[in-house]
Protein backbone atom coordinates (compact mmCIF):
# COMPACT_ATOMS: atom_id res chain seq x y z
CA UNK A 1 0.00 0.00 0.00
CA UNK A 2 1.09 3.55 -0.66
CA UNK A 3 0.96 4.61 2.98
CA UNK A 4 3.28 1.74 3.92
CA UNK A 5 5.69 2.54 1.09
CA UNK A 6 5.95 6.18 2.11
CA UNK A 7 6.52 5.24 5.76
CA UNK A 8 9.11 2.58 4.92
CA UNK A 9 11.22 5.01 2.91
CA UNK A 10 10.42 8.07 5.07
CA UNK A 11 8.98 9.94 2.09
CA UNK A 12 6.72 12.88 2.84
CA UNK A 13 3.39 12.96 1.08
CA UNK A 14 4.20 16.41 -0.27
CA UNK A 15 7.44 15.17 -1.85
CA UNK A 16 5.74 12.14 -3.36
CA UNK A 17 2.98 14.38 -4.67
CA UNK A 18 5.56 16.42 -6.57
CA UNK A 19 7.04 13.22 -7.99
CA UNK A 20 3.72 12.11 -9.48
CA UNK A 21 2.42 15.58 -10.32
CA UNK A 22 -0.41 15.62 -7.78
CA UNK A 23 -1.42 17.71 -4.79
CA UNK A 24 -0.44 16.59 -1.30
CA UNK A 25 -4.09 16.53 -0.26
CA UNK A 26 -4.84 14.02 -3.00
CA UNK A 27 -1.93 11.78 -1.97
CA UNK A 28 -3.28 11.97 1.58
CA UNK A 29 -6.64 10.69 0.33
CA UNK A 30 -4.92 7.86 -1.54
CA UNK A 31 -3.07 6.88 1.64
CA UNK A 32 -6.24 6.99 3.74
CA UNK A 33 -8.20 4.91 1.23
CA UNK A 34 -10.63 7.76 0.63
CA UNK A 35 -9.87 8.05 -3.07
CA UNK A 36 -8.63 5.68 -5.76
CA UNK A 37 -6.22 7.13 -8.32
CA UNK A 38 -7.21 7.39 -11.96
CA UNK A 39 -5.46 4.82 -14.19
CA UNK A 40 -2.91 7.36 -15.46
CA UNK A 41 -2.01 8.34 -11.89
CA UNK A 42 -1.83 4.69 -10.83
CA UNK A 43 0.78 4.17 -13.52
CA UNK A 44 2.79 7.12 -12.19
CA UNK A 45 2.59 5.70 -8.66
CA UNK A 46 3.62 2.27 -9.90
CA UNK A 47 6.63 3.70 -11.73
CA UNK A 48 7.62 6.08 -8.92
CA UNK A 49 7.63 3.23 -6.39
CA UNK A 50 9.55 0.86 -8.63
CA UNK A 51 6.53 -1.42 -8.82
CA UNK A 52 6.20 -1.79 -5.05
CA UNK A 53 2.77 -0.14 -5.04
CA UNK A 54 0.43 -1.66 -7.58
CA UNK A 55 -3.10 -0.80 -8.72
CA UNK A 56 -4.39 -3.78 -6.71
CA UNK A 57 -3.16 -2.06 -3.54
CA UNK A 58 -5.92 0.53 -3.90
CA UNK A 59 -8.72 -2.01 -3.79
CA UNK A 60 -9.67 -3.73 -0.55
CA UNK A 61 -9.92 -7.18 -2.02
CA UNK A 62 -9.41 -9.96 0.49
CA UNK A 63 -8.60 -13.56 -0.18
CA UNK A 64 -11.50 -15.42 -1.74
CA UNK A 65 -10.91 -18.51 0.39
Coordinates of N, CA, C and O in Angstrom, one line a residue:
X1 N 0.8 -1.2 0.0 CA 0.0 0.0 0.0 C 0.9 1.2 0.0 O 2.0 1.3 0.5
X2 N 0.3 2.3 -0.5 CA 1.1 3.6 -0.7 C 1.5 4.1 0.7 O 2.7 4.5 0.9
X3 N 0.6 4.1 1.7 CA 1.0 4.6 3.0 C 2.1 3.8 3.6 O 3.0 4.5 4.2
X4 N 2.2 2.6 3.4 CA 3.3 1.7 3.9 C 4.6 2.0 3.2 O 5.7 2.1 3.8
X5 N 4.5 2.2 1.9 CA 5.7 2.5 1.1 C 6.3 3.9 1.5 O 7.5 3.9 1.8
X6 N 5.5 4.9 1.7 CA 6.0 6.2 2.1 C 6.6 6.1 3.5 O 7.6 6.7 3.7
X7 N 6.0 5.4 4.4 CA 6.5 5.2 5.8 C 7.8 4.5 5.7 O 8.8 4.9 6.4
X8 N 7.9 3.4 5.0 CA 9.1 2.6 4.9 C 10.3 3.4 4.4 O 11.4 3.2 5.0
X9 N 10.1 4.2 3.5 CA 11.2 5.0 2.9 C 11.3 6.5 3.4 O 12.0 7.3 2.9
X10 N 10.5 6.7 4.4 CA 10.4 8.1 5.1 C 10.2 9.2 4.0 O 11.0 10.2 4.0
X11 N 9.3 9.0 3.1 CA 9.0 9.9 2.1 C 7.7 10.7 2.5 O 6.7 10.1 2.9
X12 N 7.9 12.0 2.5 CA 6.7 12.9 2.8 C 5.7 12.9 1.7 O 6.1 12.8 0.5
X13 N 4.5 12.9 2.1 CA 3.4 13.0 1.1 C 3.6 14.1 0.1 O 3.3 14.0 -1.1
X14 N 4.0 15.2 0.6 CA 4.2 16.4 -0.3 C 5.3 16.2 -1.3 O 5.2 16.6 -2.5
X15 N 6.4 15.5 -0.9 CA 7.4 15.2 -1.9 C 7.0 14.1 -2.9 O 7.3 14.3 -4.1
X16 N 6.2 13.1 -2.4 CA 5.7 12.1 -3.4 C 4.7 12.8 -4.3 O 4.7 12.4 -5.5
X17 N 3.9 13.7 -3.8 CA 3.0 14.4 -4.7 C 3.7 15.1 -5.8 O 3.2 15.0 -7.0
X18 N 4.8 15.7 -5.5 CA 5.6 16.4 -6.6 C 6.1 15.4 -7.6 O 6.1 15.7 -8.8
X19 N 6.5 14.3 -7.1 CA 7.0 13.2 -8.0 C 6.0 12.7 -9.0 O 6.3 12.5 -10.2
X20 N 4.8 12.6 -8.6 CA 3.7 12.1 -9.5 C 2.9 13.2 -10.1 O 1.9 12.9 -10.8
X21 N 3.2 14.5 -9.7 CA 2.4 15.6 -10.3 C 1.0 15.7 -9.8 O 0.1 16.0 -10.5
X22 N 0.9 15.5 -8.4 CA -0.4 15.6 -7.8 C -0.3 16.6 -6.6 O 0.8 17.0 -6.2
X23 N -1.4 16.9 -6.0 CA -1.4 17.7 -4.8 C -1.2 16.8 -3.6 O -1.7 15.6 -3.6
X24 N -0.7 17.4 -2.5 CA -0.4 16.6 -1.3 C -1.8 16.1 -0.7 O -1.9 15.0 -0.2
X25 N -2.8 16.9 -0.8 CA -4.1 16.5 -0.3 C -4.7 15.3 -1.0 O -5.3 14.5 -0.3
X26 N -4.4 15.2 -2.3 CA -4.8 14.0 -3.0 C -4.1 12.8 -2.6 O -4.6 11.7 -2.4
X27 N -2.8 12.9 -2.4 CA -1.9 11.8 -2.0 C -2.4 11.3 -0.6 O -2.5 10.1 -0.3
X28 N -2.8 12.3 0.3 CA -3.3 12.0 1.6 C -4.5 11.1 1.5 O -4.7 10.1 2.2
X29 N -5.4 11.5 0.5 CA -6.6 10.7 0.3 C -6.3 9.3 -0.2 O -7.0 8.3 0.2
X30 N -5.3 9.2 -1.1 CA -4.9 7.9 -1.5 C -4.4 7.0 -0.4 O -4.8 5.8 -0.3
X31 N -3.6 7.6 0.5 CA -3.1 6.9 1.6 C -4.2 6.5 2.6 O -4.1 5.4 3.2
X32 N -5.2 7.3 2.8 CA -6.2 7.0 3.7 C -7.3 6.1 3.1 O -8.2 5.7 3.9
X33 N -7.2 5.8 1.9 CA -8.2 4.9 1.2 C -9.5 5.6 0.9 O -10.5 5.0 0.7
X34 N -9.4 7.0 0.9 CA -10.6 7.8 0.6 C -10.8 8.0 -0.9 O -11.9 8.5 -1.3
X35 N -9.8 7.8 -1.6 CA -9.9 8.0 -3.1 C -9.0 7.1 -3.8 O -7.9 6.7 -3.3
X36 N -9.4 6.6 -4.9 CA -8.6 5.7 -5.8 C -8.1 6.5 -6.9 O -8.8 7.2 -7.6
X37 N -6.8 6.4 -7.2 CA -6.2 7.1 -8.3 C -6.8 6.7 -9.7 O -7.1 5.5 -9.9
X38 N -6.8 7.7 -10.6 CA -7.2 7.4 -12.0 C -6.1 6.5 -12.6 O -5.0 6.4 -12.1
X39 N -6.5 5.7 -13.6 CA -5.5 4.8 -14.2 C -4.1 5.5 -14.6 O -3.1 4.9 -14.3
X40 N -4.2 6.7 -15.1 CA -2.9 7.4 -15.5 C -2.1 7.7 -14.2 O -0.8 7.6 -14.3
X41 N -2.7 8.0 -13.1 CA -2.0 8.3 -11.9 C -1.5 7.1 -11.3 O -0.4 7.0 -10.7
X42 N -2.3 6.0 -11.3 CA -1.8 4.7 -10.8 C -0.5 4.3 -11.5 O 0.4 3.8 -10.8
X43 N -0.4 4.5 -12.8 CA 0.8 4.2 -13.5 C 2.0 5.0 -13.0 O 3.1 4.5 -12.8
X44 N 1.7 6.3 -12.7 CA 2.8 7.1 -12.2 C 3.2 6.6 -10.8 O 4.4 6.6 -10.5
X45 N 2.3 6.2 -10.0 CA 2.6 5.7 -8.7 C 3.4 4.4 -8.8 O 4.4 4.2 -8.1
X46 N 2.9 3.5 -9.7 CA 3.6 2.3 -9.9 C 5.1 2.5 -10.3 O 6.0 1.9 -9.8
X47 N 5.3 3.4 -11.3 CA 6.6 3.7 -11.7 C 7.5 4.4 -10.7 O 8.6 4.1 -10.5
X48 N 6.9 5.3 -9.9 CA 7.6 6.1 -8.9 C 8.0 5.2 -7.7 O 9.0 5.5 -7.1
X49 N 7.3 4.1 -7.5 CA 7.6 3.2 -6.4 C 8.4 2.0 -6.9 O 8.6 1.1 -6.1
X50 N 8.8 2.0 -8.1 CA 9.5 0.9 -8.6 C 8.7 -0.4 -8.6 O 9.3 -1.5 -8.5
X51 N 7.4 -0.3 -8.8 CA 6.5 -1.4 -8.8 C 6.1 -2.0 -7.5 O 5.4 -3.0 -7.4
X52 N 6.5 -1.3 -6.4 CA 6.2 -1.8 -5.0 C 4.8 -1.5 -4.7 O 4.2 -2.2 -3.8
X53 N 4.2 -0.5 -5.3 CA 2.8 -0.1 -5.0 C 2.1 -0.4 -6.4 O 2.4 0.2 -7.4
X54 N 1.1 -1.3 -6.4 CA 0.4 -1.7 -7.6 C -1.0 -1.2 -7.6 O -1.6 -0.8 -6.5
X55 N -1.7 -1.2 -8.7 CA -3.1 -0.8 -8.7 C -3.9 -1.6 -7.8 O -4.9 -1.1 -7.1
X56 N -3.6 -2.9 -7.6 CA -4.4 -3.8 -6.7 C -4.3 -3.3 -5.3 O -5.2 -3.6 -4.5
X57 N -3.3 -2.6 -4.9 CA -3.2 -2.1 -3.5 C -4.2 -1.0 -3.2 O -4.4 -0.7 -2.0
X58 N -4.9 -0.5 -4.2 CA -5.9 0.5 -3.9 C -7.3 0.0 -3.8 O -8.3 0.7 -3.5
X59 N -7.4 -1.4 -3.9 CA -8.7 -2.0 -3.8 C -8.7 -3.0 -2.6 O -7.7 -3.8 -2.5
X60 N -9.6 -2.9 -1.7 CA -9.7 -3.7 -0.5 C -10.3 -5.1 -0.9 O -11.4 -5.4 -0.6
X61 N -9.5 -5.9 -1.6 CA -9.9 -7.2 -2.0 C -9.2 -8.2 -1.2 O -8.0 -8.3 -1.2
X62 N -10.0 -8.9 -0.4 CA -9.4 -10.0 0.5 C -9.3 -11.3 -0.3 O -9.7 -11.4 -1.4
X63 N -8.7 -12.2 0.4 CA -8.6 -13.6 -0.2 C -10.0 -14.1 -0.4 O -10.9 -14.0 0.4
X64 N -10.2 -14.9 -1.4 CA -11.5 -15.4 -1.7 C -11.7 -16.8 -1.1 O -12.7 -17.4 -1.3
X65 N -10.8 -17.2 -0.3 CA -10.9 -18.5 0.4 C -11.9 -18.5 1.5 O -12.3 -17.9 2.2

